[in-house]
Structure formats: C-alpha cells, structure tokens
mmCIF file of C-alpha atoms in Angstrom:
data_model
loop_
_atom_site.group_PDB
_atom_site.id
_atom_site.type_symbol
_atom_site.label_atom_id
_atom_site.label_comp_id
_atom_site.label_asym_id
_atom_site.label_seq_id
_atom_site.Cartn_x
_atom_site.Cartn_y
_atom_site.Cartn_z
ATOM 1 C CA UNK A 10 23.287 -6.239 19.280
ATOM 2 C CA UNK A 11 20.294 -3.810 18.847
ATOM 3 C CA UNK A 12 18.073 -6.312 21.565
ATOM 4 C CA UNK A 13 20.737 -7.722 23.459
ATOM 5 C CA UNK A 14 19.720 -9.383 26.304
ATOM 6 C CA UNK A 15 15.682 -9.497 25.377
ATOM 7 C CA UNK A 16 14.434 -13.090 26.019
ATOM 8 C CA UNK A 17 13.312 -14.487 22.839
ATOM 9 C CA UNK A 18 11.784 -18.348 21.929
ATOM 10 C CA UNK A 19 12.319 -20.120 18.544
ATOM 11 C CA UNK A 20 10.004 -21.834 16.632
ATOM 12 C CA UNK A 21 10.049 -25.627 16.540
ATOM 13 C CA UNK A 22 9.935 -25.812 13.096
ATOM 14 C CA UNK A 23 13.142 -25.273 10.237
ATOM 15 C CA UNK A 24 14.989 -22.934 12.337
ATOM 16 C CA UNK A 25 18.205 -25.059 13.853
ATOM 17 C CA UNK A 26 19.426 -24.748 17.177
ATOM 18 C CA UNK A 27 22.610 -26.775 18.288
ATOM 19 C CA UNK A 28 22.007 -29.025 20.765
ATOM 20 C CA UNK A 29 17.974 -28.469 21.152
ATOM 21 C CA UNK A 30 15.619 -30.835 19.072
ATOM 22 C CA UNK A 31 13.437 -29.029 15.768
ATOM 23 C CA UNK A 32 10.558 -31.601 16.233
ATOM 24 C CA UNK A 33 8.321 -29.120 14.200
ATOM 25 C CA UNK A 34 5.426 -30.470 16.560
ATOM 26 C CA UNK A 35 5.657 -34.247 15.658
ATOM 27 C CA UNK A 36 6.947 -37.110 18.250
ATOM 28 C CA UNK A 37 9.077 -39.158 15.769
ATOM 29 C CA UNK A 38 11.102 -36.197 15.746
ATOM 30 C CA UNK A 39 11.423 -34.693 19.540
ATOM 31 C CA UNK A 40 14.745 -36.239 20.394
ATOM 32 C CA UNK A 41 16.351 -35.287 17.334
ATOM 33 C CA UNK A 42 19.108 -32.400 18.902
ATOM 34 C CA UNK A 43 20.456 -30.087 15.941
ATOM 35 C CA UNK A 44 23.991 -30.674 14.922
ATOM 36 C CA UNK A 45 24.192 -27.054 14.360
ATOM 37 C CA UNK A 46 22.675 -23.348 13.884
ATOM 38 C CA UNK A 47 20.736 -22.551 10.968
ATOM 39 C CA UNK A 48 21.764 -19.174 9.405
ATOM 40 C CA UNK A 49 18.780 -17.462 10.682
ATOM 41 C CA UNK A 50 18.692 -18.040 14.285
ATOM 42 C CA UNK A 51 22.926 -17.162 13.534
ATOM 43 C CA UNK A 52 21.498 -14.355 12.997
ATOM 44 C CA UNK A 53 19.022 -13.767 15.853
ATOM 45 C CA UNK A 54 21.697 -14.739 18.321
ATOM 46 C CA UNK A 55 24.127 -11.794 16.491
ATOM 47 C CA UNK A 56 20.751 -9.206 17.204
ATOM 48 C CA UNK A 57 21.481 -9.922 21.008
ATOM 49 C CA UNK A 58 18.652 -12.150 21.768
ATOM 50 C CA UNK A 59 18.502 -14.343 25.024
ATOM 51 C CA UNK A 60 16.689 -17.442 23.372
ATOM 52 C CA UNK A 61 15.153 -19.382 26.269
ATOM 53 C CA UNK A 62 13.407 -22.350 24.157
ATOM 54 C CA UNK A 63 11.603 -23.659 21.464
ATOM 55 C CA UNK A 64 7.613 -22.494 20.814
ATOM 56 C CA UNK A 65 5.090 -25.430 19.763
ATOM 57 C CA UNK A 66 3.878 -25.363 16.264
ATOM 58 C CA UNK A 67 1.023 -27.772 14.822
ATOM 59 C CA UNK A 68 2.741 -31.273 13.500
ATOM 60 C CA UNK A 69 5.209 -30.405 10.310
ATOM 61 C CA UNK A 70 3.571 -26.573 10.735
ATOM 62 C CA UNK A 71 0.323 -27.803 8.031
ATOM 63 C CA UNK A 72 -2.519 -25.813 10.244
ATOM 64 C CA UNK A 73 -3.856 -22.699 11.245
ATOM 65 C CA UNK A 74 -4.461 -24.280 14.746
ATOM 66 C CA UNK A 75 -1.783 -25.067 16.772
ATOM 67 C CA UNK A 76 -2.601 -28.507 18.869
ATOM 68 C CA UNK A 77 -0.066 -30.994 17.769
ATOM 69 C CA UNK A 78 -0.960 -34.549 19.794
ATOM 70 C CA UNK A 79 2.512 -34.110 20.535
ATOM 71 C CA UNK A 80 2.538 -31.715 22.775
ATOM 72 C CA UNK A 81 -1.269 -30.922 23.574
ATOM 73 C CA UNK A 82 -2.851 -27.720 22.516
ATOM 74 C CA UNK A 83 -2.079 -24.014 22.712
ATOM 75 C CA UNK A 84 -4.779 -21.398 23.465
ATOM 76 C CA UNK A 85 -4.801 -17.560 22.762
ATOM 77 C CA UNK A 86 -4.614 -15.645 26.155
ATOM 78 C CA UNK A 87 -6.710 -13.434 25.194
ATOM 79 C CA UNK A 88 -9.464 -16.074 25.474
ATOM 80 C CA UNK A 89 -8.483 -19.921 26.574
ATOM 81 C CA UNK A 90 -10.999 -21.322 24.663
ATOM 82 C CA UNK A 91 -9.564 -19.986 21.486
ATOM 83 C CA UNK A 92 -6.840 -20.689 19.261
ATOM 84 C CA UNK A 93 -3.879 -18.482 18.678
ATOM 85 C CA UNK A 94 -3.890 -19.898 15.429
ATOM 86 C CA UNK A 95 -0.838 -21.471 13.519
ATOM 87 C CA UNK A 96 1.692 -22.667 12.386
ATOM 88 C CA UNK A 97 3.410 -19.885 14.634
ATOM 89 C CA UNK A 98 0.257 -20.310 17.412
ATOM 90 C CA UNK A 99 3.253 -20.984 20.012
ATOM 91 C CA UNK A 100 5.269 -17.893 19.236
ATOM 92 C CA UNK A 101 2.167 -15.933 19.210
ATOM 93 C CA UNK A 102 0.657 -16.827 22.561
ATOM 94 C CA UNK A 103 3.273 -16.376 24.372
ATOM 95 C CA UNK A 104 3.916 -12.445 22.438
ATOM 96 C CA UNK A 105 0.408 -11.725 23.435
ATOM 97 C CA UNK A 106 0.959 -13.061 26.599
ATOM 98 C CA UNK A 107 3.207 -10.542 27.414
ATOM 99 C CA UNK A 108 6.040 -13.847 28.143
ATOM 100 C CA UNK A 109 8.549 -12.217 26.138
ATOM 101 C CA UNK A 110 8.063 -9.337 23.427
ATOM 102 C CA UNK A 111 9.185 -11.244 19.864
ATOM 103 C CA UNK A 112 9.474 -14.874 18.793
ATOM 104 C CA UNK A 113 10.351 -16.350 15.697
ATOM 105 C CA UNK A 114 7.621 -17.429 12.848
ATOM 106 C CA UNK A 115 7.706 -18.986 9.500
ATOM 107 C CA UNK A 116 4.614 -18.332 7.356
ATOM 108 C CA UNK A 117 4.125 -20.126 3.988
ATOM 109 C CA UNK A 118 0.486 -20.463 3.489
ATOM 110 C CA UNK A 119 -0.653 -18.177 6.651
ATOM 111 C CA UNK A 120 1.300 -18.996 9.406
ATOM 112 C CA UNK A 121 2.441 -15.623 10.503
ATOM 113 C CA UNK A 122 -0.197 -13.496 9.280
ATOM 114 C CA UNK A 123 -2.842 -15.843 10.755
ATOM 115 C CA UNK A 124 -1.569 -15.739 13.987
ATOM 116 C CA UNK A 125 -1.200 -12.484 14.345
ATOM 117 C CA UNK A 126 -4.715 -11.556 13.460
ATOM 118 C CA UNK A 127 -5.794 -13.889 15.902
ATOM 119 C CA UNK A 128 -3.226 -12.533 18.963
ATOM 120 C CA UNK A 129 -3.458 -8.816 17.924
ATOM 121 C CA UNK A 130 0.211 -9.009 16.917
ATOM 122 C CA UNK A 131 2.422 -7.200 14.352
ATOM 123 C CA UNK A 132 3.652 -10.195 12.084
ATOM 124 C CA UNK A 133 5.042 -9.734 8.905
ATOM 125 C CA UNK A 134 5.701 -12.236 6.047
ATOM 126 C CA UNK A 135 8.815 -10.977 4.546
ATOM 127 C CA UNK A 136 9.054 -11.302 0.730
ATOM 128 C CA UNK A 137 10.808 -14.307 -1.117
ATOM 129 C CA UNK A 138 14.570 -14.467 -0.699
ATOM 130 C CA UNK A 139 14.814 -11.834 1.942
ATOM 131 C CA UNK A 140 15.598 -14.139 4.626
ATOM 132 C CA UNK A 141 17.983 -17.046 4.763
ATOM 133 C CA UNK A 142 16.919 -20.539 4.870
ATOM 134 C CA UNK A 143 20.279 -22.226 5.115
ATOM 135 C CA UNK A 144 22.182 -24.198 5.621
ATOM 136 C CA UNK A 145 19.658 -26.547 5.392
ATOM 137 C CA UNK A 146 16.970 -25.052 2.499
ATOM 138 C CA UNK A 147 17.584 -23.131 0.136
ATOM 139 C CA UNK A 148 14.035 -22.309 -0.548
ATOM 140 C CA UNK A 149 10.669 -24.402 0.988
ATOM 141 C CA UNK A 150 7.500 -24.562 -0.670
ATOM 142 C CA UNK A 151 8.717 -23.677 -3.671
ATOM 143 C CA UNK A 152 9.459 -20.328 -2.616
ATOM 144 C CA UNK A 153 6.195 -20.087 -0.471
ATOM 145 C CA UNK A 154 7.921 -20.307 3.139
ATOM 146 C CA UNK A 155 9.222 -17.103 4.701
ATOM 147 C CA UNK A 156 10.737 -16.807 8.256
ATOM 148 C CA UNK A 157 11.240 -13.616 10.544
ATOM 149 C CA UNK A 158 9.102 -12.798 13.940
ATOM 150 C CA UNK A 159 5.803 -11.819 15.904
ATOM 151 C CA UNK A 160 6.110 -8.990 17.437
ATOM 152 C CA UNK A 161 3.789 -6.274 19.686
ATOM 153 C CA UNK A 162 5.600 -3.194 17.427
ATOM 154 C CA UNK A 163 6.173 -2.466 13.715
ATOM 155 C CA UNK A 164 9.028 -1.080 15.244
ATOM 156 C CA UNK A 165 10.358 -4.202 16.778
ATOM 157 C CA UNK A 166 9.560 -6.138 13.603
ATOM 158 C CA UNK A 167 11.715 -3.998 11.424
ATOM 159 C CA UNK A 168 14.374 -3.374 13.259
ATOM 160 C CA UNK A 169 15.212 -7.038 13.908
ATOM 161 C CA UNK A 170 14.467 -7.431 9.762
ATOM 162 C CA UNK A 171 17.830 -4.945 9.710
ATOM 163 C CA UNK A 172 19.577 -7.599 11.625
ATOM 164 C CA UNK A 173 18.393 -10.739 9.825
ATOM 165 C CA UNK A 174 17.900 -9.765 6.381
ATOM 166 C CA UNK A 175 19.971 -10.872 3.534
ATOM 167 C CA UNK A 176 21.138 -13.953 1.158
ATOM 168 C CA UNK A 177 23.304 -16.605 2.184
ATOM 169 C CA UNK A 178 25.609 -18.819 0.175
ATOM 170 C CA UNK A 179 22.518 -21.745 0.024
ATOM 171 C CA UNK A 180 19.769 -18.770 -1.037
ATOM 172 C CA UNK A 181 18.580 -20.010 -4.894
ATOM 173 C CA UNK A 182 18.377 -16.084 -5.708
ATOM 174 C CA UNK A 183 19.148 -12.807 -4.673
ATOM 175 C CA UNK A 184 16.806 -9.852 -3.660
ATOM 176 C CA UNK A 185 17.824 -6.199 -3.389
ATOM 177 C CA UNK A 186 18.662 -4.932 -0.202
ATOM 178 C CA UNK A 187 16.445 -1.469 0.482
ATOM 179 C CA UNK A 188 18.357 1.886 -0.019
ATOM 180 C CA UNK A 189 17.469 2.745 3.699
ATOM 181 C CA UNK A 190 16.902 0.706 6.701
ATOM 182 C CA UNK A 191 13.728 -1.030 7.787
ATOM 183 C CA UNK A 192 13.611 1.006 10.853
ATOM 184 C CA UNK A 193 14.035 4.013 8.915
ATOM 185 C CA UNK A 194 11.949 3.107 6.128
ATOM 186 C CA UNK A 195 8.450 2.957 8.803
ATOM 187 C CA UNK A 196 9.083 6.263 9.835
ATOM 188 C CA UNK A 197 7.976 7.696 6.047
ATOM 189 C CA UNK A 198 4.489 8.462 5.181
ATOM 190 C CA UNK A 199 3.013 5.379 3.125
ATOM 191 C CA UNK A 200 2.126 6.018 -0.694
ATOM 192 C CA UNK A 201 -1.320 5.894 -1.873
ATOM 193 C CA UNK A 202 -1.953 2.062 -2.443
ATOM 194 C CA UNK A 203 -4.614 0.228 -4.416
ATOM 195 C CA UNK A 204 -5.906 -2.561 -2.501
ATOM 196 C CA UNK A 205 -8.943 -5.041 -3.252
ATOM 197 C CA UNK A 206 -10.282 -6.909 -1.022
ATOM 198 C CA UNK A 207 -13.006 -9.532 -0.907
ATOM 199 C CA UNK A 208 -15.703 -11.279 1.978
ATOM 200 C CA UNK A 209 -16.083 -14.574 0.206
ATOM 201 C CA UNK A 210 -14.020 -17.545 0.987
ATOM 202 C CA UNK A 211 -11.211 -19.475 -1.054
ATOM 203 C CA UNK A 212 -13.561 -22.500 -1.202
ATOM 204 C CA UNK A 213 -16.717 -23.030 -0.231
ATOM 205 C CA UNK A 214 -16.524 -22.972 2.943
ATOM 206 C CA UNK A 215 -19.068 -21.237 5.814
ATOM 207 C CA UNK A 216 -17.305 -18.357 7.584
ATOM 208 C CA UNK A 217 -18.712 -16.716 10.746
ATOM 209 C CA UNK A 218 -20.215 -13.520 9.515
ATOM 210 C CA UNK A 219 -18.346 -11.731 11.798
ATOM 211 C CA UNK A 220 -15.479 -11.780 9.296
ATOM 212 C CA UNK A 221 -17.350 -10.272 6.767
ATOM 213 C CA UNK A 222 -17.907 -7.210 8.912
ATOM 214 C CA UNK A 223 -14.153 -7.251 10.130
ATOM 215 C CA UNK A 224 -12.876 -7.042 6.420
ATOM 216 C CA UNK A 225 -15.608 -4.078 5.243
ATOM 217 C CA UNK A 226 -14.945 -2.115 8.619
ATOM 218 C CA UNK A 227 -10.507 -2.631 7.769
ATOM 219 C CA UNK A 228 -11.858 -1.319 3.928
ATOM 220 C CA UNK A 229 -13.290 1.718 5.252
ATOM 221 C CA UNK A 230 -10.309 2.438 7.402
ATOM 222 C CA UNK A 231 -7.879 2.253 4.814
ATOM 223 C CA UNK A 232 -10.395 3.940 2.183
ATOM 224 C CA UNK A 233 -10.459 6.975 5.180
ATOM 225 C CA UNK A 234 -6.404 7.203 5.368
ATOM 226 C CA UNK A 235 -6.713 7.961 1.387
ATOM 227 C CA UNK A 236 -5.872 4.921 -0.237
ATOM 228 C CA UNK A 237 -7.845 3.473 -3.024
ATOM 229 C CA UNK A 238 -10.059 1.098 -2.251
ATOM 230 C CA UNK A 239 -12.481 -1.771 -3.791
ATOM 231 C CA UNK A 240 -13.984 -4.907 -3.809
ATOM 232 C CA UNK A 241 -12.482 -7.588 -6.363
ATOM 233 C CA UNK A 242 -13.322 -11.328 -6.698
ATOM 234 C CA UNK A 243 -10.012 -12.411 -8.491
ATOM 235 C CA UNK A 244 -10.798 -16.257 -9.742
ATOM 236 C CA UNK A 245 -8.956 -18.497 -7.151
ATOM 237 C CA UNK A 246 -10.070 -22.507 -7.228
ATOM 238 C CA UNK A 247 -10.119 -23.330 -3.614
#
C-alpha cells in the first residue's frame, strides 16, 4: 500500500478494530474488544498502515476538549497547559508531536477541524457519504459525522483519501467519485472562491479577542491570493 509500514493510531471512537476495545473515551465501555473491523480501518490496514493503538477521545466524542475521566486528560505539545482540542485531541497530539505522522479522526460538529487548528495540523472533514461508516452505521448524526485523518501534509491527507474513499454496501447514498485522484487533484491551481466569514460567535458566548484578529488576518490572506472575500453574519440560533 501507498504508506506501508508508517505507524499509524486509531481513534477510540466508531472505527472497529478486532480484538481491541472502541471505548470512545467512556469506562462502561473499555473492555468491550471488537468482534470485527469496521470498513474504514479495512481500509487503512489495505493503505499499508502499521496501527500501533487506539488515541483517547473525550467520553462518546461530545467536546472540543479531550479529558475524558476515563483516561485523564490530553494536552497539546505545543504547550502542556493547553488543549489539543477534540473529539480527535488524541490523534492530534500525538501528529503534532511528531509520534507518528497521521491518525485517524471523525469530525461531526468540529472534531477534526478543531483539532487541527489547535495542533497546526492539516485535517480535513470529508463531505457526506465519501467515507464508509459500516458495517456498523450507515450514517451518524444524521449525516453530520465524517471520518478520515490528521495529518502534517495536504499531501498525506489526500493521498490516504485515494485509499479510503468510497461507498460500501451499508452507505444510505452514493457520492461521485472525482474524475482525477485526490493526490492529483492538490497539485491544480485553486479557482477563485467566494468565502464569508464572520468574528462573532454562534451564541453568546465571550471569545478571547485574539480570535477575532486570527480570522481578519486568514481574510486578508485569502483576499491577497485573489479570492473574493467578505464579511457575512448568516442568522444561526446558537
């Protein structure tokens, strides 16, 4: 496979593993050995990966901190008194870590993208249906939940979407497969894009103001590589 041999950890949370518990970060469920491979990590073991564990996850993945009682709490090594966020804060640490170079992630309401941000990682939330859930899901959250990796490289991150893509026979629906590969696909120059973006929170929450002045300086980089940009504040209740 295209990273045989590259040490690899799973995330404790939907992906199955025969023989090795999914406690997705709760004790009632850390005995509990899978009965079988899930599809996906099938399909990560067909890439070449050598996966040497399972990476901790906040209890049934529901935060953007990873610290499930558990298992006691993860920190970003970029700064121990931080959190790599979550759910995928255990996958992420140990990318930015330098442990091993990709780890599996799931992301339904955050939990790739947020993690990344906070490790300065690659992670992408692949769209609906383009990776398996099965055999055990056809679709979680509605629809919401995606699974794929965290990864140091865009290049890394597409070329194990080459090797994982696709339905199964438990996927509710079916989305096109791309004309090209992934890999080959990041090597063409990006089309203009319109992108809005806003400083104020979902709810009403305080943010550090730091944030603010993260988002307007990652507007004026992508206004600067010629795509249009502007601020929107779509109607979301919190």
């Amino acid at each position: 496979g295209t990273f045989y041999g590259v040490p690899f950890f799973l995330k404790d949370l939907l992906g199955q593993y025969k023989g090795v518990p999914t406690s997705g970060g709760s004790a009632a469920l850390q005995h509990l050995a899978a009965t079988h491979d899930s599809e996906l990590v099938r399909r990560f073991k067909q890439s070449g990966v050598a996966i040497l564990g399972k990476s901790s996850c906040p209890e049934l993945g529901l935060l953007g901190a990873t610290e499930p009682k558990a298992f006691g709490a993860t920190r970003n090594p970029w700064n121990l008194s931080h959190t790599p966020g979550g759910s995928s804060g255990g996958s992420a640490s140990l990318v930015a870590a330098g442990v091993v170079p990709m780890a599996s992630a799931g992301d339904g309401g955050g939990s790739i993208r947020i993690p990344a941000a906070c490790c300065g990682l690659f992670g992408l939330k692949p769209s609906r249906g383009r990776v398996p859930l099965g055999p055990d899901y056809g679709e979680v959250w509605e629809g919401a939940v995606q699974e794929h990796v965290l990864t140091r490289s865009v290049r890394d991150s597409a070329a194990m979407l080459d090797g994982v893509h696709g339905a199964d026979a438990f996927s509710p629906y079916i989305i096109k497969s791309p004309t090209t590969s992934f890999l080959q696909a990041i090597k063409q120059p990006p089309k203009k894009l319109r992108i809005g973006f806003t400083t104020l929170p979902p709810s009403n929450k305080p943010i550090d103001p730091n944030y603010k002045v993260f988002a307007e300086q990652a507007a004026k980089q992508l206004a600067a590589l010629g795509h249009h940009v502007e601020e929107a504040t779509p109607p979301i209740d919190g």
